Amino acid sequence: MESLRRLRSREDAMACHGGCAVKGMRKATTDLFPFQTLDVYRAARELVVVVEKGAIRDAELRDQATRAAKSVLLRLAEGLPLDAPGMRRKYFREAYGSLHELVAAVDVAGALGALDEGIVAEATALALRVRRMLRGLMT
């Protein structure tokens, strides 16, 4: 029970305060699910957008990267609302694995010249941010 309280307090600490809207949305936070106001969710969502807009020029890497980015976001969305710490950790571990897969795909796309270096840097910075928050959620 104590670990559940710790997880919930970490979520609260990462929550968006003051009725802000999720980037790209015009709705008030009352029109959102609570997990949509968390910084970890917003950063993972932005990572999906960056990878998609980056338009990796290698079809296989583009497919792998976009699926991995979406998996990070969707696993977070599955785990964040749960009350059972074991199930939450399961989804967070899956998101963590997908995040590393995404970083590798973006990295190799950049190395092959299939993705602009600016997009590689932006995606990597967002991934590092998501990674720090995921590690906190898994403890």
PDB file of C-alpha atoms in Angstrom, residues 5 11 17 19 21-22 24 27 30 35 40 42 57 69 73 84 90 93 98-99 101-102 109 129-130 132 137:
ATOM      1  CA  ARG A   5       0.838   5.926  -2.235  1.00  0.00           C
ATOM      2  CA  GLU A  11       1.825  11.360 -10.345  1.00  0.00           C
ATOM      3  CA  HIS A  17      -1.440  22.710 -12.299  1.00  0.00           C
ATOM      4  CA  GLY A  19      -6.033  24.282 -15.499  1.00  0.00           C
ATOM      5  CA  ALA A  21      -4.373  22.481 -21.585  1.00  0.00           C
ATOM      6  CA  VAL A  22      -2.402  19.661 -23.170  1.00  0.00           C
ATOM      7  CA  GLY A  24      -2.273  21.010 -29.220  1.00  0.00           C
ATOM      8  CA  LYS A  27      -9.976  21.901 -23.898  1.00  0.00           C
ATOM      9  CA  THR A  30     -11.731  19.162 -16.720  1.00  0.00           C
ATOM     10  CA  PHE A  35      -3.508  10.919 -16.773  1.00  0.00           C
ATOM     11  CA  VAL A  40       5.084  12.108 -18.560  1.00  0.00           C
ATOM     12  CA  ARG A  42       2.413  14.998 -22.429  1.00  0.00           C
ATOM     13  CA  ARG A  57      13.068   8.245 -45.015  1.00  0.00           C
ATOM     14  CA  ALA A  69       6.683   5.801 -29.993  1.00  0.00           C
ATOM     15  CA  LEU A  73       2.302   6.486 -25.032  1.00  0.00           C
ATOM     16  CA  ALA A  84      -2.558  -2.239  -8.595  1.00  0.00           C
ATOM     17  CA  LYS A  90       4.198  -4.038 -15.907  1.00  0.00           C
ATOM     18  CA  ARG A  93       8.332  -1.596 -17.981  1.00  0.00           C
ATOM     19  CA  SER A  98       9.554   0.562 -26.270  1.00  0.00           C
ATOM     20  CA  LEU A  99      11.228   3.861 -25.431  1.00  0.00           C
ATOM     21  CA  GLU A 101      13.612   0.654 -29.072  1.00  0.00           C
ATOM     22  CA  LEU A 102      12.442   4.037 -30.329  1.00  0.00           C
ATOM     23  CA  ALA A 109      17.922   6.628 -38.897  1.00  0.00           C
ATOM     24  CA  ARG A 129      12.779  13.268 -20.265  1.00  0.00           C
ATOM     25  CA  VAL A 130      10.244  10.435 -20.551  1.00  0.00           C
ATOM     26  CA  ARG A 132      13.550   9.866 -16.162  1.00  0.00           C
ATOM     27  CA  LEU A 137       7.144   5.623 -11.765  1.00  0.00           C
TER      28      LEU A 137
END
